[in-house]
CSV table of C-alpha atoms in Angstrom, one decimal:
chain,number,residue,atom,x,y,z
A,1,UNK,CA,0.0,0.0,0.0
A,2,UNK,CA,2.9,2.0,0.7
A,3,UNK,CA,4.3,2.9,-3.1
A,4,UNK,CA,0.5,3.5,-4.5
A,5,UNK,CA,0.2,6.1,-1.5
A,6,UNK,CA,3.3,7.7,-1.9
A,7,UNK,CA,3.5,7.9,-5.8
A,8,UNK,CA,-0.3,9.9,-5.4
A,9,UNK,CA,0.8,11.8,-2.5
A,10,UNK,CA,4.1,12.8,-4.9
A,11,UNK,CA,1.7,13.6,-7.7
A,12,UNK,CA,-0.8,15.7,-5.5
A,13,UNK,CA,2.0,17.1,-4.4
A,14,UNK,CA,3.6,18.1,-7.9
A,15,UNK,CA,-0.1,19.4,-8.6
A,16,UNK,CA,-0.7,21.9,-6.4
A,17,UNK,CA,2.7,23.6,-6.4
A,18,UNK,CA,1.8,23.8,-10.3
A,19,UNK,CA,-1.4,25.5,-9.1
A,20,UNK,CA,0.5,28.0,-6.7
A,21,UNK,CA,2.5,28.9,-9.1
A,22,UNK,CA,-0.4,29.4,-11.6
A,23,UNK,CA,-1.7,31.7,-8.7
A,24,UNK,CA,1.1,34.0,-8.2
A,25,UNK,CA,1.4,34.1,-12.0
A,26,UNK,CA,-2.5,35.2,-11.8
A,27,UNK,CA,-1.8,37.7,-9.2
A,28,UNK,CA,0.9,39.0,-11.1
A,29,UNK,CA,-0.9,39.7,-13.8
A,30,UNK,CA,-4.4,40.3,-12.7
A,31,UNK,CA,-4.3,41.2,-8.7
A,32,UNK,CA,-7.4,41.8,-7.8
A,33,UNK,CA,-8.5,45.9,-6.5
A,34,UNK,CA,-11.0,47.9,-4.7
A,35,UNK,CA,-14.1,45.7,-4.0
A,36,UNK,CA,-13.2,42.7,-5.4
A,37,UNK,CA,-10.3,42.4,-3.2
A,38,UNK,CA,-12.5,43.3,0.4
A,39,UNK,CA,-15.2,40.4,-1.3
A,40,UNK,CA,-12.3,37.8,-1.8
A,41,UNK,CA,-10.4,38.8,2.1
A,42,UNK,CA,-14.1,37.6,3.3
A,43,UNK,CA,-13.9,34.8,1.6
A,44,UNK,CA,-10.5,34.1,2.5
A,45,UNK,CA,-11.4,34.3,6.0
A,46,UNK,CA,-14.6,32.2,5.6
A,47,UNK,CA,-12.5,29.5,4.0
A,48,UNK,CA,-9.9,29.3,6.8
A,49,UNK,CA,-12.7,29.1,9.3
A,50,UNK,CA,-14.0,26.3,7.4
A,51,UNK,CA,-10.3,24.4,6.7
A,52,UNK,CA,-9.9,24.5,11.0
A,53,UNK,CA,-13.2,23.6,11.6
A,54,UNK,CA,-12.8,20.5,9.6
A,55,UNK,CA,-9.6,19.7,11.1
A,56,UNK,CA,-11.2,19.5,14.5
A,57,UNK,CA,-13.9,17.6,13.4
A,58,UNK,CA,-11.6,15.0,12.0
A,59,UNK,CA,-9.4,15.0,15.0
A,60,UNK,CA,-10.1,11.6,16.7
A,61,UNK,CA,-10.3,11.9,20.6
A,62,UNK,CA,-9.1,8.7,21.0
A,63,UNK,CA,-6.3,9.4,18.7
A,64,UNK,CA,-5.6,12.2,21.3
A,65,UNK,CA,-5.6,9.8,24.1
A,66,UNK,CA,-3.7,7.2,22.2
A,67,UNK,CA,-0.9,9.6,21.3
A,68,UNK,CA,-0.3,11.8,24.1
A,69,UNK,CA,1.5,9.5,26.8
A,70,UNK,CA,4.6,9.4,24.5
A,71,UNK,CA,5.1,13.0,25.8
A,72,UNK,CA,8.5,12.4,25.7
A,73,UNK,CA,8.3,11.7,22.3
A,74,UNK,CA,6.0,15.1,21.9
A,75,UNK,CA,8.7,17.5,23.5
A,76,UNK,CA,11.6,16.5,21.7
A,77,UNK,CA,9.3,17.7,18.2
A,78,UNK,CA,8.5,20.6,20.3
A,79,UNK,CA,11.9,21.4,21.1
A,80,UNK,CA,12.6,21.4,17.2
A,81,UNK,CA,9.4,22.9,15.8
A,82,UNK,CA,9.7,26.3,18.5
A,83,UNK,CA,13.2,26.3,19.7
A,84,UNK,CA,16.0,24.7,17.1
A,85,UNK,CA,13.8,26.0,14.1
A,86,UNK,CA,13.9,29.8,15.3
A,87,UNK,CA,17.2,29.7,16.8
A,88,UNK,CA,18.5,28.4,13.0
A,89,UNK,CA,15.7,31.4,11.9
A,90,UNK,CA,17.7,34.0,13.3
A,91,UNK,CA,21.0,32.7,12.2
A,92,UNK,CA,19.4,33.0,9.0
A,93,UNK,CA,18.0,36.1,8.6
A,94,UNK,CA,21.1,37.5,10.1
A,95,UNK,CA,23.5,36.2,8.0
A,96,UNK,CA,21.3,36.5,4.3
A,97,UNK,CA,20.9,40.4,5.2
A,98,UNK,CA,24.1,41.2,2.9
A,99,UNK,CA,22.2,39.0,0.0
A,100,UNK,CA,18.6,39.1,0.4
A,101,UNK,CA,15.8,41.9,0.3
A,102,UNK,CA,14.9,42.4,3.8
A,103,UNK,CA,11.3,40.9,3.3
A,104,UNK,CA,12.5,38.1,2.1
A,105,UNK,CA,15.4,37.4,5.1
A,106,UNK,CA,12.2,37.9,7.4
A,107,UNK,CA,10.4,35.6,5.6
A,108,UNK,CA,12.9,33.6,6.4
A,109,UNK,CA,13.3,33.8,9.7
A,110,UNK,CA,9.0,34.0,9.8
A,111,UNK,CA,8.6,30.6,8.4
A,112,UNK,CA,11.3,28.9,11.4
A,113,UNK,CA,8.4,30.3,13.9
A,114,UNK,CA,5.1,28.5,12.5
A,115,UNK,CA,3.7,25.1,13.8
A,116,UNK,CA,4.1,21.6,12.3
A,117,UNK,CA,2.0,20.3,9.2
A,118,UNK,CA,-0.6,18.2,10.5
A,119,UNK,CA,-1.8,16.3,7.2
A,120,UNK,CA,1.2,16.0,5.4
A,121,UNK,CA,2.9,15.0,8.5
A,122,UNK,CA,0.5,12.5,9.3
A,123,UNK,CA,0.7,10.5,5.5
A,124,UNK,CA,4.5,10.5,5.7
A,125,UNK,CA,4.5,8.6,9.0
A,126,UNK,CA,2.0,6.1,8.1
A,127,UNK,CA,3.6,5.8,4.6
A,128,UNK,CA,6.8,5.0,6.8
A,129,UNK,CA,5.5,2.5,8.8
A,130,UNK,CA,5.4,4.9,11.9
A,131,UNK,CA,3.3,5.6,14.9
A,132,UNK,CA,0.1,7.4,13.4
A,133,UNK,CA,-1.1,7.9,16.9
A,134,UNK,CA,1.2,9.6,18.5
A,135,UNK,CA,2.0,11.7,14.9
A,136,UNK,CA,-2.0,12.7,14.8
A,137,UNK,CA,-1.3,13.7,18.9
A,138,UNK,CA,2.4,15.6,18.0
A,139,UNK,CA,1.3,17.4,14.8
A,140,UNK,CA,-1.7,18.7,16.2
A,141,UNK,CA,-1.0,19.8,19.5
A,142,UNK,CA,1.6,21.6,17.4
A,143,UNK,CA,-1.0,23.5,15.5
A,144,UNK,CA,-2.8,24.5,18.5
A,145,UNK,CA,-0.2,25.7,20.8
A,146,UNK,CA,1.5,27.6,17.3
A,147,UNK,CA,-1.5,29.8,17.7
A,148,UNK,CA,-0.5,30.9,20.7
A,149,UNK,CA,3.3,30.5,20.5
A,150,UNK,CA,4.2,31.8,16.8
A,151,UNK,CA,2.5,35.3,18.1
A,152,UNK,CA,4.4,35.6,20.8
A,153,UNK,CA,7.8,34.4,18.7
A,154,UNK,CA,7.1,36.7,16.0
A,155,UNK,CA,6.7,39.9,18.9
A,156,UNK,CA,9.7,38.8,20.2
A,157,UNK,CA,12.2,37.9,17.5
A,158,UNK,CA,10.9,40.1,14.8
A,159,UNK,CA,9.9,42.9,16.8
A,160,UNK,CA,6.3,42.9,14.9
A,161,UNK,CA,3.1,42.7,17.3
A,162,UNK,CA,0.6,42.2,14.5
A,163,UNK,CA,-0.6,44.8,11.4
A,164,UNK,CA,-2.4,46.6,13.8
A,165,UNK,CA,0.5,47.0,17.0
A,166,UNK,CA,-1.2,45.4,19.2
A,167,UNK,CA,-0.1,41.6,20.2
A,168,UNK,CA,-2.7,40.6,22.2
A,169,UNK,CA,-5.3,41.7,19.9
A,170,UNK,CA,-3.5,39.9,17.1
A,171,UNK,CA,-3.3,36.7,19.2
A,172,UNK,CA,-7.2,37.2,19.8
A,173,UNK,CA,-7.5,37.0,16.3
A,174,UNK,CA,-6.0,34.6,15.4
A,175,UNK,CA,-7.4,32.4,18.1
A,176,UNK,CA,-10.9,33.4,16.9
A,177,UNK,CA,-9.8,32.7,13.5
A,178,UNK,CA,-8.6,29.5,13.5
A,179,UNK,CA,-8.6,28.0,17.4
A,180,UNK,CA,-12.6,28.7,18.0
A,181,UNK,CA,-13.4,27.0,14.5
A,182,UNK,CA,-10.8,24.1,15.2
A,183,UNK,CA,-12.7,23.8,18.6
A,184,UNK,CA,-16.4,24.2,17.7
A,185,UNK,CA,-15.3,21.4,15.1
A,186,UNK,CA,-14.1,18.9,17.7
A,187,UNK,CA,-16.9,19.4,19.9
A,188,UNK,CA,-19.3,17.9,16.6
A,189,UNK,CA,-17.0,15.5,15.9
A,190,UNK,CA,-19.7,12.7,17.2
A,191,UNK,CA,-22.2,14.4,14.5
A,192,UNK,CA,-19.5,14.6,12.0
A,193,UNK,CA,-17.0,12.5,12.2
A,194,UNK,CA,-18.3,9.2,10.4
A,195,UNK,CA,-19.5,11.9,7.7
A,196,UNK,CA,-15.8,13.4,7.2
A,197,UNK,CA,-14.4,10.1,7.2
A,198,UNK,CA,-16.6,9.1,4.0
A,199,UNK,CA,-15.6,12.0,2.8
A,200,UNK,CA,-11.8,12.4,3.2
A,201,UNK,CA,-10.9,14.4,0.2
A,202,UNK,CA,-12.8,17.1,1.4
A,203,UNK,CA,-10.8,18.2,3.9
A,204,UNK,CA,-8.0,18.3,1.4
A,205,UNK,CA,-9.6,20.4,-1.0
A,206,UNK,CA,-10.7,22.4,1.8
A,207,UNK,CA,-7.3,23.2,2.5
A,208,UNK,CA,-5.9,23.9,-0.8
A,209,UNK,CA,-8.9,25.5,-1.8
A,210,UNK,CA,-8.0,28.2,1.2
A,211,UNK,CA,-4.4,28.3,0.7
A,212,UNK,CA,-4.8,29.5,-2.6
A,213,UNK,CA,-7.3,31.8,-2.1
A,214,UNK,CA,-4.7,33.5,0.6
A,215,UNK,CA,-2.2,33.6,-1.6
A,216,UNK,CA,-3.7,35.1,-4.5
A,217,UNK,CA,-4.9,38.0,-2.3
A,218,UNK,CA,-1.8,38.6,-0.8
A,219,UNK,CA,0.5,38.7,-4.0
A,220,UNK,CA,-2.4,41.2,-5.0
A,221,UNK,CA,-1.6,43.5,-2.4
A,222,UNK,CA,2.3,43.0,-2.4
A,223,UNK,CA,2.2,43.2,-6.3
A,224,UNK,CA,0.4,46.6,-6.0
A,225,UNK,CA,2.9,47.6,-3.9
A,226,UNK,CA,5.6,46.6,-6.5
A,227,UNK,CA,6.6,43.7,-4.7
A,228,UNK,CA,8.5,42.2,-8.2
A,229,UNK,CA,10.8,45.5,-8.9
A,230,UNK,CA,12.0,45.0,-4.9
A,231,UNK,CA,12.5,40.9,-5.7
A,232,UNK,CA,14.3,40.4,-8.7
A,233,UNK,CA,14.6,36.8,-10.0
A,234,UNK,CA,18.3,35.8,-8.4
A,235,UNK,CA,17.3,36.5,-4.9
A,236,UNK,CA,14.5,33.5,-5.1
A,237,UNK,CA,17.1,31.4,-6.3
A,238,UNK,CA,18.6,32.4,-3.1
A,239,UNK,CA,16.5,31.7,-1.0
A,240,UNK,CA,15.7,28.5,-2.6
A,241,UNK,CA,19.0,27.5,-1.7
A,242,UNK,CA,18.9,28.4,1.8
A,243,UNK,CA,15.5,26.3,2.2
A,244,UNK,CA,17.4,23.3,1.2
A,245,UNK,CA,20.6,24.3,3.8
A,246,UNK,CA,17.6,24.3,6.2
A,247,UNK,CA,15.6,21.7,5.8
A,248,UNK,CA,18.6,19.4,5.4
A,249,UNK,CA,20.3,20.6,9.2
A,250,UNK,CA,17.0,19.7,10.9
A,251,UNK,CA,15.8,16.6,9.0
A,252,UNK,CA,19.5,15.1,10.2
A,253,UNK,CA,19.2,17.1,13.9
A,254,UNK,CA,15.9,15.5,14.1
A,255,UNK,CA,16.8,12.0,13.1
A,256,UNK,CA,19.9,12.2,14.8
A,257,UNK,CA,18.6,13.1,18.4
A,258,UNK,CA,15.5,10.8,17.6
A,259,UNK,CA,18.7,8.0,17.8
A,260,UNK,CA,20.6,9.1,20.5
A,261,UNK,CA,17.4,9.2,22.7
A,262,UNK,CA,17.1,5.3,22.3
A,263,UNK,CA,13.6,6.1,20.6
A,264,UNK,CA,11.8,3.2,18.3
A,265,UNK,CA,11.9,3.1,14.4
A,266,UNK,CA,8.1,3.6,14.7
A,267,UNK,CA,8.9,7.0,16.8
A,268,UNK,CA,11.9,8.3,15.2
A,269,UNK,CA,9.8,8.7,12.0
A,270,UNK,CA,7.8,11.1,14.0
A,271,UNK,CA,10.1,13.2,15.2
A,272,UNK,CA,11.7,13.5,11.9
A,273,UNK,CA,7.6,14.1,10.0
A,274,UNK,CA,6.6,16.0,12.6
A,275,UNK,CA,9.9,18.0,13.5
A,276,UNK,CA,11.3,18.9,10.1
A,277,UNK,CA,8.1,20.8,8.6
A,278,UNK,CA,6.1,24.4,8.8
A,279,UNK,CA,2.8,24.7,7.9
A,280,UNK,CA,1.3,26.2,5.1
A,281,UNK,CA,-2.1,26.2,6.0
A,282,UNK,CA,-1.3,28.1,9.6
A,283,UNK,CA,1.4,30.4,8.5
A,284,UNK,CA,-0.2,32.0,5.8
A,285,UNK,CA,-3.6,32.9,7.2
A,286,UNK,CA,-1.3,33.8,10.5
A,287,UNK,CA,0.6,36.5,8.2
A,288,UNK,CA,-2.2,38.2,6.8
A,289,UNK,CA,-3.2,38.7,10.4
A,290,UNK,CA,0.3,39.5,11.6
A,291,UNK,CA,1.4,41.9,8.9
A,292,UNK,CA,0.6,44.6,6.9
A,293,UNK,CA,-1.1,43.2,3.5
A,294,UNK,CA,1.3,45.1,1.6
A,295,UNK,CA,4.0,42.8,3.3
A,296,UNK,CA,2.6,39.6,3.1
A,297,UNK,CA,3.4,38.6,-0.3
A,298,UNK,CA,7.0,38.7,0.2
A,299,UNK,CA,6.9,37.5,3.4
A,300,UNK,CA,5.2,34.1,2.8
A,301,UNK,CA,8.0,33.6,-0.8
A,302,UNK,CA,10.4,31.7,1.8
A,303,UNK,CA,7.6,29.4,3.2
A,304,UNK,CA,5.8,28.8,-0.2
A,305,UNK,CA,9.1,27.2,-1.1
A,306,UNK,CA,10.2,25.3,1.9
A,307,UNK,CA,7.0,23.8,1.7
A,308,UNK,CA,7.5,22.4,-1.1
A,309,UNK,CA,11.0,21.1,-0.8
A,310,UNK,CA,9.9,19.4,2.6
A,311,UNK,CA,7.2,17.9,0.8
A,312,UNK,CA,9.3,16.3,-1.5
A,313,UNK,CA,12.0,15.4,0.6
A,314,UNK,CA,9.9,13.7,3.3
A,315,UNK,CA,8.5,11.8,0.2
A,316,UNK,CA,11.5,9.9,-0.4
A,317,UNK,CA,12.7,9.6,3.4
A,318,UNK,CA,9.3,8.1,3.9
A,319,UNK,CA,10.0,5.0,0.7
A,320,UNK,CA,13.4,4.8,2.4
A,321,UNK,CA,11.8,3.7,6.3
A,322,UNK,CA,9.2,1.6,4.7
A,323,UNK,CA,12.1,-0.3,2.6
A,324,UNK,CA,14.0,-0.5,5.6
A,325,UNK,CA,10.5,-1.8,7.6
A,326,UNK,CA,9.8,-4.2,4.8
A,327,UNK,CA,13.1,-5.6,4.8
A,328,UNK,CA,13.1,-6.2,8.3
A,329,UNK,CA,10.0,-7.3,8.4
């Protein structure tokens, strides 16, 4: 089952990054102004509701329970989703200054702060033969406590207390944006639960349906603002190449200290899953709340690509711990 899951996953996966780079083509060309821009923000807002409300109604409570006594297991991807991610953030950002547009060396550091995936996270470490539970537990208690901690990162590393200066009114915001939906979701799980798992694709296009919407609005705004004559084409290559620098040092911290903490097969996968990504669906929809619009586009360049380069990395890291669980048997 594993190679049928993985090759669709890769294939999704090669999909959608051809339709977010159709959007930022689109909002190149045609960013959207005036009303249609305030009518698409609602909808935006709508449709991130929605994409957390659907996660909490997925979210098994007995995948909760199941998951959550391997808390040692859960701190060590805490420890590299909010501490060894921002510390290599500010490395980062400090040391691209001399070669990046300052947007994009905070974008940069901005993506280091943000929460695990949850979905992606999840398919990688049951691709690999991992332990689901305690991956469904890690990923989403990262998701929820990001809402709280990426706020407080993001005041205290970046020296930004959200588009309107106010941190704690930015943190309310995003709570009510995405942790009362995600909540009021759980609570209806028992009405909706058998009806989401019927119906699993929806979540999905739920979730890519939002991200794009998201980012088409913000490269409207940035691309208004002349966000392409302050990023010329070299400085993406850039920070391409720093993604990969990135994503390599904590997919072999995480697997490493996995190892030297005597943890299982099954667990190591998690920590690496669970440890090595930022989310896409929570970092975008947290930007827009935490920065001026005008910013935004630039800002979420760096996490657009990392999130594609973890995608496909963790693809083949995934075929490579199956093989090595087949093989073992």
């Amino acid at each position: 089952m594993a190679a049928p899951s993985l090759r669709r996953l890769v294939a999704n996966t090669d999909r959608y990054s051809m339709l977010l780079l159709a959007t930022v083509l689109l909002a190149s060309l045609l960013p959207c102004r005036g009303r249609v821009a305030d009518g698409l923000a609602l909808l935006t807002q709508a449709a991130i509701a929605l994409l957390f409300f659907l996660h909490g109604a997925k979210l098994s409570r007995a995948a909760i329970l199941a998951g959550i006594v391997a808390w040692r297991l859960h701190l060590v991807v805490f420890a590299a989703t909010f501490l060894l991610f921002p510390l290599l953030g500010l490395a980062i950002e400090r040391a691209s200054l001399p070669f990046l547009a300052p947007a994009l060396a905070q974008g940069m550091l901005f993506l280091t702060l943000l929460p695990s995936t949850v979905q992606s996270s999840i398919a990688f470490t049951a691709i690999a033969r991992g332990n689901v539970p305690a991956a469904v537990c890690s990923a989403s208690l990262s998701n929820i406590a990001g809402i709280f901690i990426t706020p407080l990162l993001v005041a205290l590393l970046m020296g930004v207390s959200g588009s309107g200066g106010d941190s704690l009114a930015a943190m309310e915001s995003i709570a009510l944006q995405l942790l009362l939906p995600f909540v009021v979701g759980h609570l209806l799980r028992p009405l909706l639960g058998g009806l989401l798992d019927r119906h699993k694709p929806l979540v999905s296009t739920v979730d890519r349906g939002s991200i794009l919407l998201v980012v088409y609005t913000a490269f409207s705004a940035a691309v208004i603002e002349g966000l392409w004559h302050r990023v010329p084409p070299l400085q993406l290559v850039v920070v391409g190449a720093v993604c990969c620098v990135l994503l390599g040092v904590v997919l072999y911290a995480t697997r490493t200290l996995a190892r030297r903490l005597g943890f299982s097969r099954a667990d190591e996968t998690v920590i690496v899953f669970c440890g090595s990504k930022k989310s896409l669906a929570s970092g975008v929809p947290m930007a827009g709340v935490l920065f001026p619009a005008a910013q935004v586009g630039a800002l979420i360049l760096p996490l657009m690509l990392f999130h594609q380069l973890q995608l496909l990395a963790c693809a083949v890291i995934a075929r490579r711990y199956a093989q090595a669980a087949d093989a073992t048997g």
